mmCIF file of C-alpha atoms in Angstrom:
data_model
loop_
_atom_site.group_PDB
_atom_site.id
_atom_site.type_symbol
_atom_site.label_atom_id
_atom_site.label_comp_id
_atom_site.label_asym_id
_atom_site.label_seq_id
_atom_site.Cartn_x
_atom_site.Cartn_y
_atom_site.Cartn_z
ATOM 1 C CA MET A 23 -20.411 15.429 7.220
ATOM 2 C CA SER A 24 -22.891 14.336 9.803
ATOM 3 C CA LEU A 25 -27.184 13.668 8.411
ATOM 4 C CA LYS A 26 -29.872 15.391 10.383
ATOM 5 C CA PRO A 27 -33.075 13.424 9.739
ATOM 6 C CA ASP A 28 -34.626 14.306 6.133
ATOM 7 C CA THR A 29 -37.103 17.328 6.295
ATOM 8 C CA PRO A 30 -37.909 19.910 4.092
ATOM 9 C CA GLU A 31 -35.855 22.542 6.238
ATOM 10 C CA THR A 32 -33.105 20.311 6.531
ATOM 11 C CA HIS A 33 -33.479 18.421 2.441
ATOM 12 C CA ALA A 34 -31.054 21.157 1.055
ATOM 13 C CA ARG A 35 -28.055 20.304 3.604
ATOM 14 C CA ASN A 36 -27.883 17.143 3.597
ATOM 15 C CA THR A 37 -27.770 17.116 0.415
ATOM 16 C CA ASP A 38 -24.988 19.093 0.381
ATOM 17 C CA THR A 39 -23.320 16.614 3.034
ATOM 18 C CA TRP A 40 -24.122 13.925 0.298
ATOM 19 C CA ALA A 41 -22.064 15.875 -2.707
ATOM 20 C CA THR A 42 -19.665 16.608 -0.324
ATOM 21 C CA ALA A 43 -19.119 12.925 0.898
ATOM 22 C CA ARG A 44 -18.820 11.582 -2.336
ATOM 23 C CA ARG A 45 -16.156 14.721 -3.884
ATOM 24 C CA ALA A 46 -13.833 13.348 -1.123
ATOM 25 C CA ARG A 47 -14.575 9.807 -1.768
ATOM 26 C CA ALA A 48 -13.438 10.710 -5.661
ATOM 27 C CA ALA A 49 -10.625 13.139 -4.847
ATOM 28 C CA LEU A 50 -8.603 10.998 -3.328
ATOM 29 C CA SER A 51 -9.484 8.332 -5.613
ATOM 30 C CA ALA A 52 -7.582 9.710 -7.964
ATOM 31 C CA TYR A 53 -4.561 8.852 -5.894
ATOM 32 C CA PHE A 54 -5.056 6.130 -5.179
ATOM 33 C CA PHE A 55 -4.981 5.259 -9.398
ATOM 34 C CA ILE A 56 -1.692 7.046 -9.295
ATOM 35 C CA THR A 57 -0.752 4.850 -6.915
ATOM 36 C CA GLY A 58 -1.509 1.985 -8.856
ATOM 37 C CA ALA A 59 -0.110 3.450 -11.930
ATOM 38 C CA LEU A 60 2.755 4.215 -11.437
ATOM 39 C CA LEU A 61 5.436 0.639 -11.080
ATOM 40 C CA PRO A 62 3.497 -1.018 -13.629
ATOM 41 C CA ILE A 63 4.339 2.163 -16.662
ATOM 42 C CA TRP A 64 7.585 1.276 -15.500
ATOM 43 C CA ALA A 65 7.351 -2.259 -15.424
ATOM 44 C CA SER A 66 6.603 -2.097 -19.375
ATOM 45 C CA ARG A 67 8.958 -0.509 -19.922
ATOM 46 C CA ILE A 68 11.629 -2.640 -18.332
ATOM 47 C CA PRO A 69 13.575 -4.136 -21.551
ATOM 48 C CA ALA A 70 14.037 -1.208 -23.352
ATOM 49 C CA VAL A 71 14.953 0.527 -20.589
ATOM 50 C CA THR A 72 17.961 -1.744 -19.739
ATOM 51 C CA ALA A 73 18.833 -2.391 -23.538
ATOM 52 C CA GLN A 74 19.474 1.724 -23.428
ATOM 53 C CA SER A 75 21.257 2.284 -20.244
ATOM 54 C CA GLU A 76 23.174 -1.590 -21.214
ATOM 55 C CA VAL A 77 22.869 -2.800 -18.553
ATOM 56 C CA GLY A 78 22.775 -6.700 -17.558
ATOM 57 C CA PRO A 79 19.950 -9.245 -15.878
ATOM 58 C CA ASP A 80 22.407 -9.290 -12.527
ATOM 59 C CA ALA A 81 22.661 -5.282 -12.699
ATOM 60 C CA LEU A 82 18.528 -5.237 -12.672
ATOM 61 C CA GLY A 83 18.164 -7.171 -9.738
ATOM 62 C CA ILE A 84 20.257 -4.985 -7.684
ATOM 63 C CA ALA A 85 18.591 -2.292 -8.727
ATOM 64 C CA LEU A 86 15.025 -4.002 -8.616
ATOM 65 C CA PHE A 87 16.165 -5.005 -5.172
ATOM 66 C CA SER A 88 17.155 -2.176 -3.575
ATOM 67 C CA MET A 89 13.648 -0.227 -5.126
ATOM 68 C CA GLY A 90 12.036 -2.624 -2.743
ATOM 69 C CA VAL A 91 14.558 -2.205 -0.284
ATOM 70 C CA ALA A 92 13.646 1.507 -0.630
ATOM 71 C CA ALA A 93 9.740 1.572 -0.381
ATOM 72 C CA THR A 94 9.798 -1.089 2.487
ATOM 73 C CA ILE A 95 12.104 1.801 4.916
ATOM 74 C CA THR A 96 10.051 4.462 3.268
ATOM 75 C CA ALA A 97 6.991 2.950 4.666
ATOM 76 C CA ARG A 98 7.705 2.301 7.504
ATOM 77 C CA SER A 99 9.879 5.656 8.487
ATOM 78 C CA GLY A 100 6.906 7.943 6.210
ATOM 79 C CA GLY A 101 4.402 6.249 8.393
ATOM 80 C CA ALA A 102 5.658 8.294 11.397
ATOM 81 C CA VAL A 103 6.302 11.750 9.809
ATOM 82 C CA LEU A 104 2.713 11.623 8.445
ATOM 83 C CA ASP A 105 1.593 10.777 12.111
ATOM 84 C CA ARG A 106 2.850 14.495 12.878
ATOM 85 C CA ILE A 107 1.833 16.383 10.125
ATOM 86 C CA GLY A 108 -0.997 14.428 8.844
ATOM 87 C CA PRO A 109 -1.301 12.941 5.267
ATOM 88 C CA ARG A 110 -4.102 15.827 3.826
ATOM 89 C CA ARG A 111 -1.418 18.065 2.819
ATOM 90 C CA ALA A 112 1.199 15.289 2.413
ATOM 91 C CA ILE A 113 -1.032 13.689 -0.231
ATOM 92 C CA VAL A 114 -0.354 16.745 -3.462
ATOM 93 C CA PRO A 115 3.168 17.017 -3.250
ATOM 94 C CA VAL A 116 4.408 13.283 -3.134
ATOM 95 C CA ALA A 117 1.856 12.515 -6.130
ATOM 96 C CA ILE A 118 3.107 14.886 -7.704
ATOM 97 C CA ALA A 119 7.170 13.757 -6.484
ATOM 98 C CA ALA A 120 6.496 10.462 -7.470
ATOM 99 C CA SER A 121 4.638 11.051 -10.678
ATOM 100 C CA VAL A 122 8.150 13.487 -11.821
ATOM 101 C CA ALA A 123 10.606 10.763 -10.523
ATOM 102 C CA LEU A 124 8.870 8.115 -13.215
ATOM 103 C CA LEU A 125 11.323 9.990 -15.137
ATOM 104 C CA LEU A 126 14.036 9.086 -14.165
ATOM 105 C CA PRO A 127 14.766 5.279 -15.316
ATOM 106 C CA GLY A 128 14.142 6.671 -18.636
ATOM 107 C CA THR A 129 17.379 9.147 -18.676
ATOM 108 C CA ALA A 130 19.120 6.060 -17.034
ATOM 109 C CA THR A 131 23.208 5.227 -19.089
ATOM 110 C CA GLY A 132 24.035 2.683 -16.558
ATOM 111 C CA ALA A 133 24.033 0.662 -13.702
ATOM 112 C CA LEU A 134 24.403 2.499 -10.976
ATOM 113 C CA HIS A 135 22.398 5.282 -12.164
ATOM 114 C CA LEU A 136 19.405 2.665 -12.546
ATOM 115 C CA THR A 137 20.089 2.019 -8.966
ATOM 116 C CA ILE A 138 19.081 5.507 -8.317
ATOM 117 C CA ALA A 139 16.573 6.393 -9.849
ATOM 118 C CA LEU A 140 14.884 3.198 -9.140
ATOM 119 C CA LEU A 141 15.665 4.267 -5.249
ATOM 120 C CA VAL A 142 13.732 7.621 -6.080
ATOM 121 C CA LEU A 143 10.794 6.201 -7.605
ATOM 122 C CA GLY A 144 10.691 3.007 -5.067
ATOM 123 C CA SER A 145 10.807 5.839 -2.274
ATOM 124 C CA CYS A 146 8.037 8.595 -3.631
ATOM 125 C CA GLN A 147 5.533 6.158 -4.607
ATOM 126 C CA SER A 148 5.987 3.902 -1.009
ATOM 127 C CA PHE A 149 5.547 7.276 0.432
ATOM 128 C CA LEU A 150 2.254 8.203 -1.655
ATOM 129 C CA ASN A 151 0.892 4.616 -0.685
ATOM 130 C CA VAL A 152 1.134 4.942 3.006
ATOM 131 C CA SER A 153 -0.639 8.759 3.205
ATOM 132 C CA VAL A 154 -3.196 7.227 0.618
ATOM 133 C CA ASN A 155 -4.252 4.778 3.080
ATOM 134 C CA MET A 156 -3.677 6.799 6.569
ATOM 135 C CA GLN A 157 -5.712 9.278 4.888
ATOM 136 C CA ALA A 158 -8.643 6.852 3.463
ATOM 137 C CA ALA A 159 -8.445 4.974 7.072
ATOM 138 C CA ARG A 160 -9.364 8.555 8.047
ATOM 139 C CA LEU A 161 -12.510 9.436 6.066
ATOM 140 C CA GLN A 162 -14.240 6.038 6.406
ATOM 141 C CA ASN A 163 -13.882 6.907 10.028
ATOM 142 C CA PHE A 164 -14.896 10.484 9.633
ATOM 143 C CA GLN A 165 -18.018 9.054 7.242
ATOM 144 C CA ARG A 166 -18.486 6.198 9.339
ATOM 145 C CA ARG A 167 -18.400 3.618 6.183
ATOM 146 C CA SER A 168 -15.623 1.143 5.084
ATOM 147 C CA MET A 169 -14.846 1.855 1.573
ATOM 148 C CA LEU A 170 -10.911 0.854 1.836
ATOM 149 C CA SER A 171 -11.146 -2.053 -0.337
ATOM 150 C CA THR A 172 -13.395 -0.208 -2.990
ATOM 151 C CA PHE A 173 -10.375 2.949 -2.978
ATOM 152 C CA HIS A 174 -7.326 -0.493 -3.463
ATOM 153 C CA ALA A 175 -9.509 -1.193 -6.553
ATOM 154 C CA PHE A 176 -8.157 2.127 -7.980
ATOM 155 C CA VAL A 177 -4.952 0.774 -7.137
ATOM 156 C CA SER A 178 -6.055 -1.983 -9.875
ATOM 157 C CA ILE A 179 -7.419 0.034 -12.183
ATOM 158 C CA GLY A 180 -4.266 2.034 -12.478
ATOM 159 C CA GLY A 181 -1.952 -1.119 -12.928
ATOM 160 C CA CYS A 182 -4.280 -2.158 -15.843
ATOM 161 C CA ALA A 183 -3.753 1.436 -17.038
ATOM 162 C CA GLY A 184 -0.031 1.595 -16.879
ATOM 163 C CA ALA A 185 0.436 -1.465 -18.892
ATOM 164 C CA LEU A 186 -1.943 -0.745 -21.067
ATOM 165 C CA THR A 187 0.088 2.738 -21.556
ATOM 166 C CA GLY A 188 3.648 0.567 -22.309
ATOM 167 C CA VAL A 189 2.230 -1.669 -23.520
ATOM 168 C CA ALA A 190 0.739 1.374 -26.244
ATOM 169 C CA SER A 191 3.928 2.696 -26.278
ATOM 170 C CA THR A 192 5.648 -0.101 -27.534
ATOM 171 C CA ARG A 193 3.104 -0.221 -30.478
ATOM 172 C CA LEU A 194 3.904 3.265 -30.662
ATOM 173 C CA ASN A 195 7.746 3.115 -30.959
ATOM 174 C CA LEU A 196 8.489 5.433 -28.217
ATOM 175 C CA ASP A 197 11.107 5.148 -26.337
ATOM 176 C CA PRO A 198 11.367 4.942 -22.754
ATOM 177 C CA PHE A 199 12.024 8.537 -21.318
ATOM 178 C CA THR A 200 9.026 9.974 -24.391
ATOM 179 C CA THR A 201 6.923 7.141 -22.671
ATOM 180 C CA PHE A 202 7.134 8.761 -18.505
ATOM 181 C CA GLN A 203 7.256 12.218 -19.522
ATOM 182 C CA ALA A 204 4.121 11.535 -20.847
ATOM 183 C CA ALA A 205 2.507 9.009 -18.459
ATOM 184 C CA GLY A 206 3.982 11.740 -15.495
ATOM 185 C CA LEU A 207 2.302 14.766 -16.876
ATOM 186 C CA ALA A 208 -0.726 13.047 -17.481
ATOM 187 C CA LEU A 209 -0.663 11.738 -13.912
ATOM 188 C CA VAL A 210 0.530 15.102 -12.945
ATOM 189 C CA VAL A 211 -2.349 16.628 -14.374
ATOM 190 C CA VAL A 212 -4.326 14.161 -12.616
ATOM 191 C CA ALA A 213 -2.794 15.304 -9.288
ATOM 192 C CA LEU A 214 -2.811 19.218 -9.945
ATOM 193 C CA GLY A 215 -6.673 18.963 -11.135
ATOM 194 C CA THR A 216 -8.224 17.123 -7.811
ATOM 195 C CA ALA A 217 -5.848 18.531 -5.367
ATOM 196 C CA ARG A 218 -8.662 21.320 -4.571
ATOM 197 C CA THR A 219 -11.138 19.459 -4.143
ATOM 198 C CA LEU A 220 -8.846 16.527 -1.953
ATOM 199 C CA LEU A 221 -7.684 19.177 0.352
ATOM 200 C CA ARG A 222 -12.006 21.202 0.540
ATOM 201 C CA THR A 223 -13.085 18.300 1.535
ATOM 202 C CA MET A 224 -11.128 16.374 3.950
ATOM 203 C CA PRO A 225 -11.896 16.054 7.272
ATOM 204 C CA GLN A 226 -9.534 19.179 8.811
ATOM 205 C CA GLU A 227 -7.061 15.769 10.830
ATOM 206 C CA GLU A 228 -5.107 15.964 14.264
ATOM 207 C CA THR A 229 -1.279 15.575 13.815
ATOM 208 C CA THR A 230 0.318 13.975 17.014
ATOM 209 C CA ARG A 231 2.419 16.548 18.786
ATOM 210 C CA PRO A 232 6.213 15.845 20.375
ATOM 211 C CA GLN A 233 5.052 14.552 24.000
ATOM 212 C CA PRO A 234 7.594 15.045 26.623
ATOM 213 C CA MET A 235 9.828 11.806 27.099
ATOM 214 C CA ALA A 236 8.881 9.549 29.225
ATOM 215 C CA ARG A 237 10.625 7.085 31.161
ATOM 216 C CA ARG A 238 9.805 2.749 29.746
ATOM 217 C CA PRO A 239 11.383 0.192 30.031
ATOM 218 C CA ARG A 240 15.197 -0.140 28.768
ATOM 219 C CA PHE A 241 14.088 -3.089 26.448
ATOM 220 C CA ARG A 242 10.503 -2.136 25.416
ATOM 221 C CA PRO A 243 9.977 -2.728 21.471
ATOM 222 C CA SER A 244 8.326 0.758 20.738
ATOM 223 C CA THR A 245 5.817 -1.514 17.975
ATOM 224 C CA SER A 246 3.020 -3.137 19.336
ATOM 225 C CA PRO A 247 3.263 -6.859 18.833
ATOM 226 C CA MET A 248 -0.022 -6.932 17.338
ATOM 227 C CA VAL A 249 0.928 -4.782 14.764
ATOM 228 C CA LEU A 250 3.900 -6.821 14.119
ATOM 229 C CA LEU A 251 1.142 -10.035 13.660
ATOM 230 C CA LEU A 252 -0.502 -7.907 11.191
ATOM 231 C CA GLY A 253 2.411 -6.619 9.747
ATOM 232 C CA GLY A 254 3.862 -10.005 8.804
ATOM 233 C CA LEU A 255 0.031 -11.444 7.614
ATOM 234 C CA ALA A 256 0.296 -8.514 4.878
ATOM 235 C CA LEU A 257 4.142 -10.008 4.137
ATOM 236 C CA MET A 258 2.010 -13.420 3.081
ATOM 237 C CA GLY A 259 -0.502 -11.447 1.652
ATOM 238 C CA VAL A 260 1.521 -9.453 -1.083
ATOM 239 C CA LEU A 261 3.856 -12.209 -1.719
ATOM 240 C CA ALA A 262 1.030 -14.104 -2.711
ATOM 241 C CA GLU A 263 0.003 -11.451 -5.085
ATOM 242 C CA SER A 264 3.770 -10.866 -6.710
ATOM 243 C CA SER A 265 3.975 -14.269 -6.946
ATOM 244 C CA VAL A 266 1.245 -14.446 -9.214
ATOM 245 C CA GLN A 267 1.957 -10.912 -10.928
ATOM 246 C CA ASP A 268 5.817 -12.739 -11.399
ATOM 247 C CA TRP A 269 5.159 -16.203 -12.447
ATOM 248 C CA SER A 270 1.435 -16.669 -13.599
ATOM 249 C CA ALA A 271 2.048 -16.601 -17.107
ATOM 250 C CA LEU A 272 5.497 -18.190 -17.380
ATOM 251 C CA PHE A 273 3.675 -21.282 -15.295
ATOM 252 C CA ALA A 274 0.940 -20.954 -17.804
ATOM 253 C CA GLN A 275 3.512 -21.133 -20.703
ATOM 254 C CA GLU A 276 6.137 -23.977 -19.382
ATOM 255 C CA SER A 277 4.113 -26.489 -17.198
ATOM 256 C CA VAL A 278 0.351 -26.143 -19.029
ATOM 257 C CA GLY A 279 2.150 -25.398 -22.274
ATOM 258 C CA THR A 280 -0.147 -22.266 -23.657
ATOM 259 C CA SER A 281 -0.215 -19.997 -25.346
ATOM 260 C CA GLU A 282 2.163 -16.918 -24.771
ATOM 261 C CA THR A 283 -1.215 -15.216 -24.832
ATOM 262 C CA MET A 284 -3.349 -17.268 -22.938
ATOM 263 C CA ALA A 285 -0.457 -16.882 -21.041
ATOM 264 C CA ALA A 286 -0.721 -13.362 -20.771
ATOM 265 C CA SER A 287 -5.026 -14.123 -20.765
ATOM 266 C CA VAL A 288 -4.189 -15.637 -17.602
ATOM 267 C CA PHE A 289 -1.828 -12.785 -15.286
ATOM 268 C CA ALA A 290 -4.572 -10.373 -16.830
ATOM 269 C CA ALA A 291 -7.625 -12.443 -15.820
ATOM 270 C CA PHE A 292 -5.698 -12.619 -12.073
ATOM 271 C CA THR A 293 -5.868 -8.440 -12.202
ATOM 272 C CA VAL A 294 -9.251 -8.143 -13.408
ATOM 273 C CA ALA A 295 -10.743 -10.260 -10.461
ATOM 274 C CA MET A 296 -8.502 -8.695 -7.844
ATOM 275 C CA ALA A 297 -9.956 -5.347 -9.079
ATOM 276 C CA CYS A 298 -13.622 -6.773 -9.275
ATOM 277 C CA GLY A 299 -13.384 -8.040 -5.707
ATOM 278 C CA ARG A 300 -12.111 -4.838 -4.145
ATOM 279 C CA LEU A 301 -15.332 -3.018 -5.396
ATOM 280 C CA MET A 302 -16.843 -5.614 -3.068
ATOM 281 C CA GLY A 303 -15.154 -5.546 -1.013
ATOM 282 C CA ASP A 304 -16.837 -2.838 0.806
ATOM 283 C CA ARG A 305 -20.281 -4.447 1.213
ATOM 284 C CA LEU A 306 -18.578 -8.053 1.409
ATOM 285 C CA THR A 307 -17.530 -6.062 4.884
ATOM 286 C CA LEU A 308 -20.416 -4.800 6.624
ATOM 287 C CA LEU A 309 -21.878 -8.588 5.742
ATOM 288 C CA LEU A 310 -19.178 -10.749 6.949
ATOM 289 C CA GLY A 311 -16.947 -9.146 9.048
ATOM 290 C CA ARG A 312 -13.653 -8.227 8.797
ATOM 291 C CA THR A 313 -12.463 -11.742 10.137
ATOM 292 C CA LEU A 314 -14.420 -13.482 8.205
ATOM 293 C CA LEU A 315 -14.538 -11.508 5.204
ATOM 294 C CA VAL A 316 -10.302 -11.966 5.468
ATOM 295 C CA ARG A 317 -10.609 -16.043 5.849
ATOM 296 C CA ALA A 318 -12.762 -16.323 3.363
ATOM 297 C CA GLY A 319 -10.780 -14.640 0.413
ATOM 298 C CA ALA A 320 -7.091 -17.033 1.761
ATOM 299 C CA ALA A 321 -9.368 -19.620 1.450
ATOM 300 C CA THR A 322 -10.472 -18.807 -2.032
ATOM 301 C CA ALA A 323 -7.027 -17.954 -3.246
ATOM 302 C CA PHE A 324 -6.076 -21.260 -1.647
ATOM 303 C CA THR A 325 -8.572 -22.789 -3.832
ATOM 304 C CA GLY A 326 -7.492 -20.989 -6.640
ATOM 305 C CA PHE A 327 -3.506 -22.043 -6.177
ATOM 306 C CA VAL A 328 -4.446 -25.776 -5.677
ATOM 307 C CA LEU A 329 -6.917 -25.590 -9.328
ATOM 308 C CA ALA A 330 -4.797 -24.213 -11.511
ATOM 309 C CA LEU A 331 -1.275 -26.020 -9.722
ATOM 310 C CA SER A 332 -3.179 -29.858 -10.003
ATOM 311 C CA VAL A 333 -5.352 -29.516 -12.919
ATOM 312 C CA PRO A 334 -2.792 -29.118 -16.054
ATOM 313 C CA LEU A 335 -5.512 -26.995 -18.489
ATOM 314 C CA ALA A 336 -5.165 -23.649 -19.812
ATOM 315 C CA SER A 337 -8.887 -23.339 -18.389
ATOM 316 C CA ALA A 338 -7.812 -24.412 -15.450
ATOM 317 C CA ALA A 339 -5.016 -21.702 -14.564
ATOM 318 C CA LEU A 340 -7.459 -19.209 -16.088
ATOM 319 C CA ALA A 341 -10.225 -20.350 -13.732
ATOM 320 C CA GLY A 342 -7.720 -20.981 -10.645
ATOM 321 C CA PHE A 343 -5.931 -17.835 -10.457
ATOM 322 C CA SER A 344 -8.859 -15.426 -11.337
ATOM 323 C CA LEU A 345 -10.263 -17.225 -7.831
ATOM 324 C CA VAL A 346 -6.503 -16.020 -6.221
ATOM 325 C CA GLY A 347 -6.826 -12.469 -7.370
ATOM 326 C CA LEU A 348 -10.595 -12.678 -6.270
ATOM 327 C CA GLY A 349 -9.268 -14.300 -2.571
ATOM 328 C CA LEU A 350 -6.379 -12.187 -2.468
ATOM 329 C CA SER A 351 -8.488 -8.550 -3.006
ATOM 330 C CA CYS A 352 -9.291 -7.586 0.082
ATOM 331 C CA LEU A 353 -7.026 -9.225 2.481
ATOM 332 C CA VAL A 354 -4.145 -5.977 1.779
ATOM 333 C CA PRO A 355 -7.128 -3.533 2.611
ATOM 334 C CA GLN A 356 -8.686 -5.117 5.321
ATOM 335 C CA ILE A 357 -5.705 -6.065 7.269
ATOM 336 C CA LEU A 358 -4.392 -2.250 7.071
ATOM 337 C CA ASN A 359 -8.054 -1.711 8.220
ATOM 338 C CA ALA A 360 -6.955 -3.178 11.562
ATOM 339 C CA ALA A 361 -3.993 -1.976 11.890
ATOM 340 C CA ALA A 362 -5.189 1.675 11.320
ATOM 341 C CA ASP A 363 -8.059 0.546 14.353
ATOM 342 C CA ILE A 364 -5.125 -0.123 16.812
ATOM 343 C CA ASP A 365 -4.361 3.109 17.817
ATOM 344 C CA PRO A 366 -5.923 6.516 17.106
ATOM 345 C CA GLN A 367 -2.753 8.138 17.935
ATOM 346 C CA ARG A 368 -0.475 5.973 15.867
ATOM 347 C CA VAL A 369 -2.845 5.059 12.446
ATOM 348 C CA GLY A 370 0.465 6.165 10.128
ATOM 349 C CA THR A 371 3.473 4.248 12.067
ATOM 350 C CA ASN A 372 1.083 1.729 12.864
ATOM 351 C CA MET A 373 0.380 1.104 8.317
ATOM 352 C CA GLY A 374 3.497 1.908 7.460
ATOM 353 C CA THR A 375 4.994 -1.005 9.841
ATOM 354 C CA VAL A 376 2.217 -3.448 8.375
ATOM 355 C CA ALA A 377 3.091 -2.140 4.485
ATOM 356 C CA SER A 378 6.903 -1.992 5.021
ATOM 357 C CA MET A 379 6.575 -5.352 5.915
ATOM 358 C CA GLY A 380 4.538 -6.305 3.283
ATOM 359 C CA TYR A 381 7.164 -4.648 0.622
ATOM 360 C CA ALA A 382 9.104 -7.040 2.032
ATOM 361 C CA GLY A 383 7.568 -9.918 0.889
ATOM 362 C CA PRO A 384 8.458 -10.298 -2.865
ATOM 363 C CA LEU A 385 12.275 -9.381 -1.418
ATOM 364 C CA VAL A 386 11.436 -13.002 -0.020
ATOM 365 C CA GLY A 387 9.442 -14.574 -1.878
ATOM 366 C CA SER A 388 9.910 -13.549 -5.144
ATOM 367 C CA PRO A 389 14.151 -15.709 -5.497
ATOM 368 C CA VAL A 390 12.843 -18.473 -3.413
ATOM 369 C CA ILE A 391 9.994 -18.946 -6.087
ATOM 370 C CA GLY A 392 12.568 -18.628 -8.198
ATOM 371 C CA ALA A 393 15.643 -20.485 -7.068
ATOM 372 C CA VAL A 394 12.567 -23.765 -6.327
ATOM 373 C CA ALA A 395 11.224 -23.195 -9.821
ATOM 374 C CA ALA A 396 15.034 -23.375 -11.371
ATOM 375 C CA GLN A 397 15.259 -26.760 -9.420
ATOM 376 C CA THR A 398 11.636 -28.399 -9.704
ATOM 377 C CA GLY A 399 9.889 -25.921 -11.773
ATOM 378 C CA VAL A 400 7.703 -22.975 -11.137
ATOM 379 C CA GLY A 401 4.803 -25.030 -9.936
ATOM 380 C CA THR A 402 6.543 -25.624 -7.273
ATOM 381 C CA GLY A 403 7.599 -22.783 -6.332
ATOM 382 C CA LEU A 404 4.190 -21.705 -6.401
ATOM 383 C CA MET A 405 3.784 -23.850 -3.941
ATOM 384 C CA LEU A 406 4.694 -21.446 -1.575
ATOM 385 C CA PRO A 407 2.432 -19.123 -1.332
ATOM 386 C CA ALA A 408 -0.500 -21.694 -1.162
ATOM 387 C CA GLY A 409 0.897 -22.839 1.842
ATOM 388 C CA LEU A 410 0.765 -19.215 2.945
ATOM 389 C CA MET A 411 -3.109 -18.651 2.395
ATOM 390 C CA LEU A 412 -3.647 -20.767 4.845
ATOM 391 C CA VAL A 413 -1.490 -19.094 8.035
ATOM 392 C CA VAL A 414 -3.889 -16.821 6.576
ATOM 393 C CA VAL A 415 -7.085 -18.878 7.493
ATOM 394 C CA LEU A 416 -5.593 -19.915 10.926
ATOM 395 C CA GLY A 417 -4.678 -16.168 11.971
ATOM 396 C CA ALA A 418 -6.791 -13.592 10.333
ATOM 397 C CA GLY A 419 -8.622 -14.273 13.964
ATOM 398 C CA LEU A 420 -5.659 -11.244 15.040
ATOM 399 C CA LEU A 421 -8.579 -8.630 13.115
ATOM 400 C CA ASN A 422 -10.841 -9.323 15.874
ATOM 401 C CA ALA A 423 -8.377 -7.892 18.500
ATOM 402 C CA THR A 424 -7.889 -4.629 17.043
ATOM 403 C CA GLY A 425 -11.475 -3.855 17.965
ATOM 404 C CA ARG A 426 -14.282 -3.977 16.174
ATOM 405 C CA HIS A 427 -15.070 -1.785 13.271
ATOM 406 C CA ARG A 428 -18.581 -0.719 12.979
ATOM 407 C CA VAL A 429 -19.079 1.343 9.864
ATOM 408 C CA ARG A 430 -21.810 1.199 6.652
ATOM 409 C CA VAL A 431 -22.315 1.102 3.404
#
């Protein structure tokens, strides 16, 4: 897809190259959309699913925890698999499998059945997540332009679409299985509709072939310490995202005293701000550089937390969590970018490791924030992700150590 100087002889070839590049980005964006839509569609119908399957809060908590563990393990192991088979041909079947797996929670008839259904759904969504991120990293290196933040904007857009699907289904009095059938079918249509373009426009990939076993020190770790450090930053970023998703509306309603509608608006403002930030993220990467962008984003998120938690006004909560969304928007995409740059032969493994550590964020954060909130209030619990943003500000320099990212927009 390299461009020649634009002359009458090369103009047609250049135009075709740009068109192919645009089609490649559009096709991959569709799969990022699917990745973002899957879990919100399920989450929006949790009350109806639990009532239908007669599952109590304790059993639901175990099922959700199992889903998170499955996603974490799949992200770690799936990256290594993708290094061997390549993500290009894996994306379509995994997207279809994840869309079909969405139906399973709608058929749950008990706690065990629901747990198994969520294990399958969490694993499929996690493998799809690693696949599309790995393909995006390869595509942006091939086209020599930053685009991972923009792709992640489609995750946010898919999340909004998934949540709205749940709202619409409740207004129409649809049962969960019917909701999941309709949504799953729509996502399968999207996956199949863009499959041909994806396979034709994505660059051919070189997979990692098994190498003869070489002797190495007995206790030498197989994962680079730099990957683990980046995974720690990802954990903090995802923990902060999930804390706002889980607790911001409750904080606005109970600690600030807003109406239920205003409380929902606070989380909606966070989601919209995150999507907008990701749409601007690639240009900001070019202007500021990866490290400064992550550092500024974490500082912005910290400022938003302070505003929301310290000023007991609805407008402060709305503005504060909007700043948090804007600040967090580019953190995880740029951390994944840095992980992809460490070793071209282990892109999937490294990105999978970082993603799996990110998935662990909610597993750690939710019970801790919940325990603190039960004793001293939601606002005190949200001080945890606020403090972690200061750690990200200090640790953002790690992204410099993965190599300079020379890309254009």
